[in-house]
Amino acid sequence: METVAFFDTKSYDKVWFDRLKHRHGIDLKYYDNRLNRDTAIMASGCRAVVAFVTDQIDAPTIDMLRRVGVEAVSLRSAGYNHVDLRYAEGKLRIFRVPAYAPNAVAEHAMALLLCLNRKVHRAYNRVREYNFSLKGLIGFDLKGKTVGVVGTGKIGLAFIDICLGFGMKVLACDPQPAWGRGVEYVSFPDLCRRSDVISLHCPLTRDSYHLISRHALRIMKEGVVILNTSRGALIDAEALLDAIKHGKVSAAGLDVYEEESDFFYEDVSENVIRDDKLKLLLATPNVLVTSHQGFLTDEALREIAAVTLQNLADYFAGRAVENEVFAQGRAKAL
Ligand code: NAI
């Protein structure tokens, strides 16, 4: 039985990891702490650690993990932009879970859209105080409206299928189009000009940083709805707040936020929030913020645990690990 240190443990992580770990001959030492240069020492005696997107796997952390005998990091996430892959090369093996929740994230994006459009969050609060007025609760039919989907990978395609089910017209942009489904591929500026709803499903890269910029917002339709379940830094939040203030954007559903690592996943209700942009977003009734929970379904949690443990079991058994991530930034199937 190999013991593996598990960082930034949340109660919902344990449900499936505890059920599946022994099947893979693995025991887990759960730590609440995030993995970083100061906490890496807690992995002493383990050949591997399980880490999340909130962990900071930079050069000093990698050095400390090596020093205490760790050989591999199994990420329980798809993203790995929190790992210094170049520095890790030749020192630590890095594994990930490439796809675990396309439907979960796509359904969450639609949940945000439906809630915002039909103002369910406002109605819920209102009727609890016996205010049964309908004033200000007008929405619009999704059927016949145009949705612009930025990034048509696994999640983007799942979202498109949902939108087609609602009778929406779908525009998309992606440097690698997935033809079919009756989707019209257009340039990003064209998508901005023509969409009633824009949903982001592309990764955060140097090219896509602040993709929703002041300029992009300027060319969008009046009253556009913006959804972001991908990465916070795809949107210039200050420009978004201005566009909301001037009515250009009628609603925004945000499961991610550029500075989310200081708040998301934690209860900070007893602290003073010093992030004015986040405070403004939270105070705006036509903005819905959720705490990066798009992936949080039972099915996705099971898949995350199963693949993370399989990656570790393959590594410990000396087999090729299908989901290894390499320094060139591409996860390569061996
Ligand atoms: P994927 O790799 O299957 O698809 C991404 C697509 O985006 C690819 O087709 C790629 O060609 C395209 N793309 C890259 N740069 C682009 C650009 N500048 N403009 C338009 N398209 C571009 O990834 P998947 O699994 O669909 O995930 C998408 C994103 O969802 C991830 O990058 C991640 O940020 C986010 N995510 C969010 C979760 C949540 O809980 N909210 C959970 C999992 C992923």
Coordinates of C-alpha atoms and ligand atoms in Angstrom, one line a residue:
M1 CA 0.0 0.0 0.0
E2 CA 1.5 3.4 -1.0
T3 CA 0.6 6.4 1.1
V4 CA 0.0 9.7 -0.8
A5 CA -0.3 13.2 0.7
F6 CA -3.5 14.9 -0.3
F7 CA -3.5 18.8 -0.1
D8 CA -6.3 21.4 0.3
T9 CA -8.8 18.7 1.2
K10 CA -12.5 19.5 1.2
S11 CA -15.2 17.3 2.6
Y12 CA -16.6 16.7 -0.9
D13 CA -13.2 15.4 -2.2
K14 CA -13.2 12.6 0.4
V15 CA -16.5 11.1 -0.7
W16 CA -15.2 9.4 -3.8
F17 CA -11.5 9.2 -2.9
D18 CA -12.3 7.3 0.2
R19 CA -14.6 4.9 -1.6
L20 CA -12.1 4.1 -4.4
K21 CA -8.6 4.4 -2.9
H22 CA -8.2 0.8 -1.6
R23 CA -9.2 -0.6 -5.0
H24 CA -6.0 1.0 -6.3
G25 CA -3.8 0.0 -3.3
I26 CA -3.4 3.6 -2.1
D27 CA -3.9 5.2 1.2
L28 CA -4.4 9.0 1.5
K29 CA -3.1 11.3 4.2
Y30 CA -5.5 14.3 4.0
Y31 CA -4.3 17.8 4.8
D32 CA -6.4 20.9 4.9
N33 CA -3.4 23.1 4.0
R34 CA -2.8 24.2 0.4
L35 CA 0.4 22.9 -1.0
N36 CA 3.2 25.5 -1.3
R37 CA 6.8 25.9 -0.4
D38 CA 6.0 26.0 3.4
T39 CA 3.7 23.0 3.5
A40 CA 5.5 20.7 1.0
I41 CA 7.4 19.2 4.0
M42 CA 4.2 17.6 5.1
A43 CA 4.6 15.1 2.3
S44 CA 7.7 13.6 3.9
G45 CA 7.7 9.8 3.5
C46 CA 5.3 9.9 0.5
R47 CA 6.4 9.2 -3.1
A48 CA 3.5 11.2 -4.5
V49 CA 1.1 14.0 -3.6
V50 CA -2.4 14.9 -4.8
A51 CA -2.9 18.6 -5.6
F52 CA -5.5 21.0 -6.8
V53 CA -5.6 24.3 -8.8
T54 CA -5.4 26.2 -5.6
D55 CA -2.0 24.7 -4.8
Q56 CA 1.1 26.6 -5.8
I57 CA 3.6 24.2 -7.4
D58 CA 6.4 26.6 -8.2
A59 CA 10.2 26.1 -8.1
P60 CA 10.7 26.3 -4.3
T61 CA 7.7 23.9 -3.7
I62 CA 9.1 21.5 -6.3
D63 CA 12.6 21.6 -4.6
M64 CA 11.1 20.9 -1.2
L65 CA 8.9 18.1 -2.5
R66 CA 12.0 16.5 -4.1
R67 CA 14.0 17.0 -0.9
V68 CA 11.4 15.0 1.2
G69 CA 11.3 12.2 -1.4
V70 CA 8.2 13.0 -3.5
E71 CA 8.5 11.8 -7.1
A72 CA 5.1 12.6 -8.6
V73 CA 2.2 15.1 -8.4
S74 CA -1.2 13.9 -9.4
L75 CA -3.4 16.9 -10.1
R76 CA -7.1 16.4 -9.4
S77 CA -7.8 19.0 -12.1
A78 CA -7.6 19.4 -15.8
G79 CA -5.8 22.7 -15.7
Y80 CA -2.1 22.9 -14.8
N81 CA -1.2 26.5 -15.2
H82 CA -0.4 26.6 -11.4
V83 CA 2.6 24.2 -12.0
D84 CA 6.0 25.4 -13.1
L85 CA 6.2 22.6 -15.7
R86 CA 9.6 23.7 -17.1
Y87 CA 11.1 23.6 -13.6
A88 CA 9.4 20.3 -12.8
E89 CA 10.9 18.5 -15.8
G90 CA 13.3 15.8 -14.8
K91 CA 12.4 16.4 -11.1
L92 CA 8.8 15.5 -10.7
R93 CA 6.3 13.6 -12.8
I94 CA 3.0 15.5 -13.2
F95 CA -0.3 13.8 -14.0
R96 CA -3.8 15.3 -14.4
V97 CA -7.4 14.5 -15.1
P98 CA -8.0 15.8 -18.7
A99 CA -11.8 15.7 -18.8
Y100 CA -14.2 15.1 -16.0
A101 CA -17.0 17.4 -16.2
P102 CA -18.0 18.7 -19.6
N103 CA -21.7 18.3 -18.9
A104 CA -21.5 19.5 -15.4
V105 CA -19.8 22.8 -16.4
A106 CA -22.1 23.3 -19.5
E107 CA -25.2 22.7 -17.4
H108 CA -23.9 25.2 -14.8
A109 CA -23.5 27.8 -17.5
M110 CA -27.1 27.2 -18.6
A111 CA -28.2 27.4 -15.0
L112 CA -26.6 30.8 -14.7
L113 CA -28.3 32.0 -17.9
L114 CA -31.7 30.7 -16.9
C115 CA -31.5 32.1 -13.4
L116 CA -30.3 35.5 -14.6
N117 CA -32.7 35.8 -17.5
R118 CA -35.8 34.8 -15.5
K119 CA -34.5 36.6 -12.4
V120 CA -35.0 33.5 -10.3
H121 CA -32.5 34.7 -7.6
R122 CA -34.5 38.0 -7.2
A123 CA -37.9 36.3 -7.2
Y124 CA -36.7 33.8 -4.6
N125 CA -35.6 36.6 -2.2
R126 CA -38.7 38.6 -2.9
V127 CA -41.4 36.0 -2.2
R128 CA -39.6 35.0 1.0
E129 CA -40.6 38.5 2.3
Y130 CA -44.2 38.1 1.0
N131 CA -43.5 40.5 -1.9
F132 CA -45.3 38.9 -4.8
S133 CA -44.9 41.7 -7.3
L134 CA -43.6 40.9 -10.7
K135 CA -42.1 44.3 -11.3
G136 CA -38.6 44.1 -12.8
L137 CA -38.8 40.4 -13.4
I138 CA -39.3 40.4 -17.2
G139 CA -37.0 38.0 -19.1
F140 CA -36.8 36.9 -22.7
D141 CA -37.4 33.7 -24.6
L142 CA -34.2 31.8 -25.3
K143 CA -35.8 30.2 -28.4
G144 CA -34.7 32.1 -31.5
K145 CA -32.0 34.1 -29.7
T146 CA -28.3 33.9 -30.8
V147 CA -25.7 32.5 -28.5
G148 CA -22.0 33.0 -29.2
V149 CA -19.8 30.2 -27.9
V150 CA -16.1 31.0 -27.5
G151 CA -14.2 27.7 -27.6
T152 CA -15.9 24.5 -28.8
G153 CA -13.9 21.9 -27.0
K154 CA -15.5 19.3 -24.7
I155 CA -17.5 21.9 -22.5
G156 CA -18.3 24.3 -25.4
L157 CA -19.8 21.4 -27.4
A158 CA -21.9 20.2 -24.4
F159 CA -23.1 23.8 -23.9
I160 CA -24.0 24.1 -27.6
D161 CA -26.1 20.9 -27.4
I162 CA -28.0 22.4 -24.5
C163 CA -28.6 25.6 -26.4
L164 CA -29.7 23.8 -29.5
G165 CA -32.3 22.0 -27.3
F166 CA -33.6 25.5 -26.3
G167 CA -34.0 26.4 -30.0
M168 CA -31.2 28.9 -30.0
K169 CA -29.1 29.8 -33.0
V170 CA -25.5 29.1 -32.3
L171 CA -22.4 31.1 -33.5
A172 CA -19.0 29.9 -32.4
C173 CA -15.3 30.8 -32.7
D174 CA -12.4 28.5 -32.1
P175 CA -9.0 28.2 -33.9
Q176 CA -9.8 24.5 -34.2
P177 CA -13.4 24.3 -35.2
A178 CA -15.5 21.2 -34.5
W179 CA -17.6 21.3 -37.7
G180 CA -21.2 19.9 -37.6
R181 CA -24.3 20.4 -35.4
G182 CA -25.4 23.3 -37.7
V183 CA -23.1 25.7 -35.8
E184 CA -21.8 28.8 -37.7
Y185 CA -18.1 29.6 -37.1
V186 CA -17.3 33.3 -37.2
S187 CA -14.5 35.5 -36.1
F188 CA -14.5 36.7 -32.4
P189 CA -15.4 40.3 -33.3
D190 CA -18.3 39.0 -35.5
L191 CA -19.5 36.8 -32.6
C192 CA -19.4 39.8 -30.3
R193 CA -21.5 41.9 -32.8
R194 CA -24.1 39.3 -33.4
S195 CA -24.7 37.4 -30.2
D196 CA -27.5 38.0 -27.6
V197 CA -25.7 35.7 -25.1
I198 CA -21.9 35.1 -25.1
S199 CA -20.5 32.1 -23.2
L200 CA -16.8 31.5 -22.7
H201 CA -15.4 28.0 -22.9
C202 CA -11.8 28.5 -24.0
P203 CA -8.7 28.1 -21.9
L204 CA -6.8 31.1 -20.4
T205 CA -3.7 31.6 -22.5
R206 CA -1.5 34.7 -23.3
D207 CA -3.8 35.2 -26.3
S208 CA -7.1 34.9 -24.5
Y209 CA -6.1 37.1 -21.4
H210 CA -8.9 39.8 -21.1
L211 CA -10.5 38.5 -24.3
I212 CA -13.6 40.3 -23.1
S213 CA -11.9 43.7 -23.2
R214 CA -13.3 47.2 -23.3
H215 CA -13.1 47.1 -27.1
A216 CA -14.9 43.7 -27.3
L217 CA -17.7 45.0 -25.0
R218 CA -18.1 48.2 -27.1
I219 CA -18.9 46.2 -30.3
M220 CA -21.4 43.8 -28.5
K221 CA -25.1 44.2 -28.9
E222 CA -27.0 46.4 -26.4
G223 CA -28.2 44.2 -23.5
V224 CA -25.9 41.2 -24.2
V225 CA -25.6 38.5 -21.5
I226 CA -22.1 37.3 -20.7
L227 CA -21.4 33.9 -19.1
N228 CA -17.9 32.8 -17.9
T229 CA -17.4 29.3 -16.5
S230 CA -13.8 29.1 -17.8
R231 CA -11.2 31.3 -16.2
G232 CA -11.7 34.7 -14.6
A233 CA -8.9 36.5 -16.4
L234 CA -10.7 36.0 -19.7
I235 CA -12.7 39.0 -18.7
D236 CA -11.5 42.5 -17.8
A237 CA -13.7 42.8 -14.8
E238 CA -13.4 46.6 -14.6
A239 CA -14.5 47.0 -18.2
L240 CA -17.4 44.6 -17.5
L241 CA -18.5 46.6 -14.5
D242 CA -18.5 49.8 -16.7
A243 CA -20.5 48.0 -19.4
I244 CA -23.1 46.8 -16.8
K245 CA -23.3 50.3 -15.4
H246 CA -24.1 51.7 -18.8
G247 CA -26.6 49.0 -19.7
K248 CA -24.5 47.5 -22.5
V249 CA -24.4 44.2 -20.6
S250 CA -27.8 43.3 -19.2
A251 CA -26.5 40.4 -17.1
A252 CA -23.4 38.5 -16.3
G253 CA -23.0 34.9 -14.9
L254 CA -19.6 34.3 -13.5
D255 CA -18.4 31.0 -12.0
V256 CA -14.8 32.3 -12.1
Y257 CA -13.1 35.6 -11.2
E258 CA -9.6 36.8 -12.0
E259 CA -8.6 37.2 -8.3
E260 CA -10.6 34.2 -7.1
S261 CA -7.8 32.4 -5.4
D262 CA -8.0 34.7 -2.4
F263 CA -11.7 33.9 -1.8
F264 CA -13.2 31.0 -3.7
Y265 CA -13.6 27.6 -2.1
E266 CA -13.3 29.2 1.4
D267 CA -15.7 30.7 3.9
V268 CA -14.4 34.2 4.3
S269 CA -17.6 35.6 5.7
E270 CA -15.9 36.9 8.8
N271 CA -13.3 38.8 6.9
V272 CA -13.4 42.3 5.3
I273 CA -13.2 41.8 1.6
R274 CA -10.8 44.3 0.2
D275 CA -11.4 43.6 -3.5
D276 CA -13.6 46.4 -4.7
K277 CA -14.3 44.9 -8.1
L278 CA -15.6 41.7 -6.5
K279 CA -17.6 43.7 -4.0
L280 CA -19.2 45.6 -6.9
L281 CA -20.0 42.5 -8.8
L282 CA -21.6 40.9 -5.8
A283 CA -23.6 44.0 -5.1
T284 CA -25.1 44.1 -8.6
P285 CA -28.4 42.4 -8.9
N286 CA -28.0 41.4 -12.6
V287 CA -24.7 39.7 -11.8
L288 CA -24.5 36.1 -10.4
V289 CA -21.2 35.0 -9.0
T290 CA -20.7 31.3 -8.0
S291 CA -17.5 30.0 -6.4
H292 CA -16.0 28.0 -9.3
Q293 CA -18.5 25.2 -8.8
G294 CA -19.2 24.4 -12.4
F295 CA -17.5 21.0 -12.0
L296 CA -19.3 20.1 -8.7
T297 CA -21.5 17.1 -9.5
D298 CA -21.4 13.7 -8.1
E299 CA -20.4 12.2 -11.5
A300 CA -17.6 14.6 -12.0
L301 CA -16.2 14.0 -8.4
R302 CA -16.3 10.3 -9.0
E303 CA -14.4 10.7 -12.3
I304 CA -11.8 13.0 -10.7
A305 CA -11.1 10.5 -8.0
A306 CA -11.1 7.5 -10.3
V307 CA -8.6 9.0 -12.8
T308 CA -6.4 10.6 -10.2
L309 CA -6.0 7.2 -8.4
Q310 CA -5.6 5.4 -11.7
N311 CA -2.7 7.8 -12.6
L312 CA -1.0 7.1 -9.3
A313 CA -1.6 3.3 -9.5
D314 CA -0.1 3.2 -13.0
Y315 CA 2.9 5.2 -11.8
F316 CA 3.5 3.0 -8.7
A317 CA 3.2 -0.1 -10.9
G318 CA 5.8 1.2 -13.4
R319 CA 3.2 1.4 -16.2
A320 CA 3.0 4.4 -18.6
V321 CA 0.7 7.1 -17.2
E322 CA -1.8 8.1 -19.9
N323 CA -2.4 11.5 -18.5
E324 CA 1.1 12.7 -17.9
V325 CA 1.8 16.4 -18.5
F326 CA 5.0 17.5 -20.1
A327 CA 7.0 20.7 -20.0
Q328 CA 6.0 21.7 -23.5
G329 CA 2.6 22.2 -22.0
R330 CA 0.8 19.4 -23.8
A331 CA -0.6 16.4 -22.0
K332 CA 0.5 13.5 -24.1
A333 CA -1.1 10.1 -24.3
L334 CA 1.8 7.6 -24.1
Ligands
NAI1 P1 -11.0 21.8 -24.3 O1 -9.5 21.7 -24.4 O2 -11.7 20.5 -24.6 O3 -11.5 22.9 -25.3 C1 -11.0 24.2 -25.3 C2 -11.3 24.8 -26.7 O4 -10.9 26.2 -26.7 C3 -10.4 24.1 -27.8 O5 -11.2 23.7 -28.9 C4 -9.5 25.2 -28.2 O6 -9.1 25.2 -29.6 C5 -10.3 26.5 -28.0 N1 -9.6 27.7 -27.8 C6 -8.3 27.9 -27.4 N2 -8.1 29.3 -27.4 C7 -9.2 29.9 -27.9 C8 -9.5 31.2 -28.2 N3 -8.6 32.2 -27.9 N4 -10.7 31.5 -28.7 C9 -11.6 30.5 -28.9 N5 -11.3 29.2 -28.7 C10 -10.1 28.9 -28.2 O7 -11.3 22.3 -22.9 P2 -12.7 22.0 -22.0 O8 -12.6 20.8 -21.3 O9 -13.8 22.3 -22.9 O10 -12.6 23.2 -20.9 C11 -12.7 24.6 -21.3 C12 -12.3 25.4 -20.1 O11 -13.3 25.2 -19.1 C13 -11.0 25.1 -19.5 O12 -9.9 25.7 -20.1 C14 -11.2 25.6 -18.1 O13 -10.7 26.9 -18.0 C15 -12.7 25.6 -17.9 N6 -13.1 24.6 -16.8 C16 -13.9 25.2 -15.8 C17 -14.4 24.3 -14.8 C18 -15.3 24.9 -13.8 O14 -15.6 24.2 -12.8 N7 -15.9 26.1 -13.9 C19 -14.1 22.9 -14.8 C20 -13.3 22.5 -15.9 C21 -12.8 23.3 -16.9

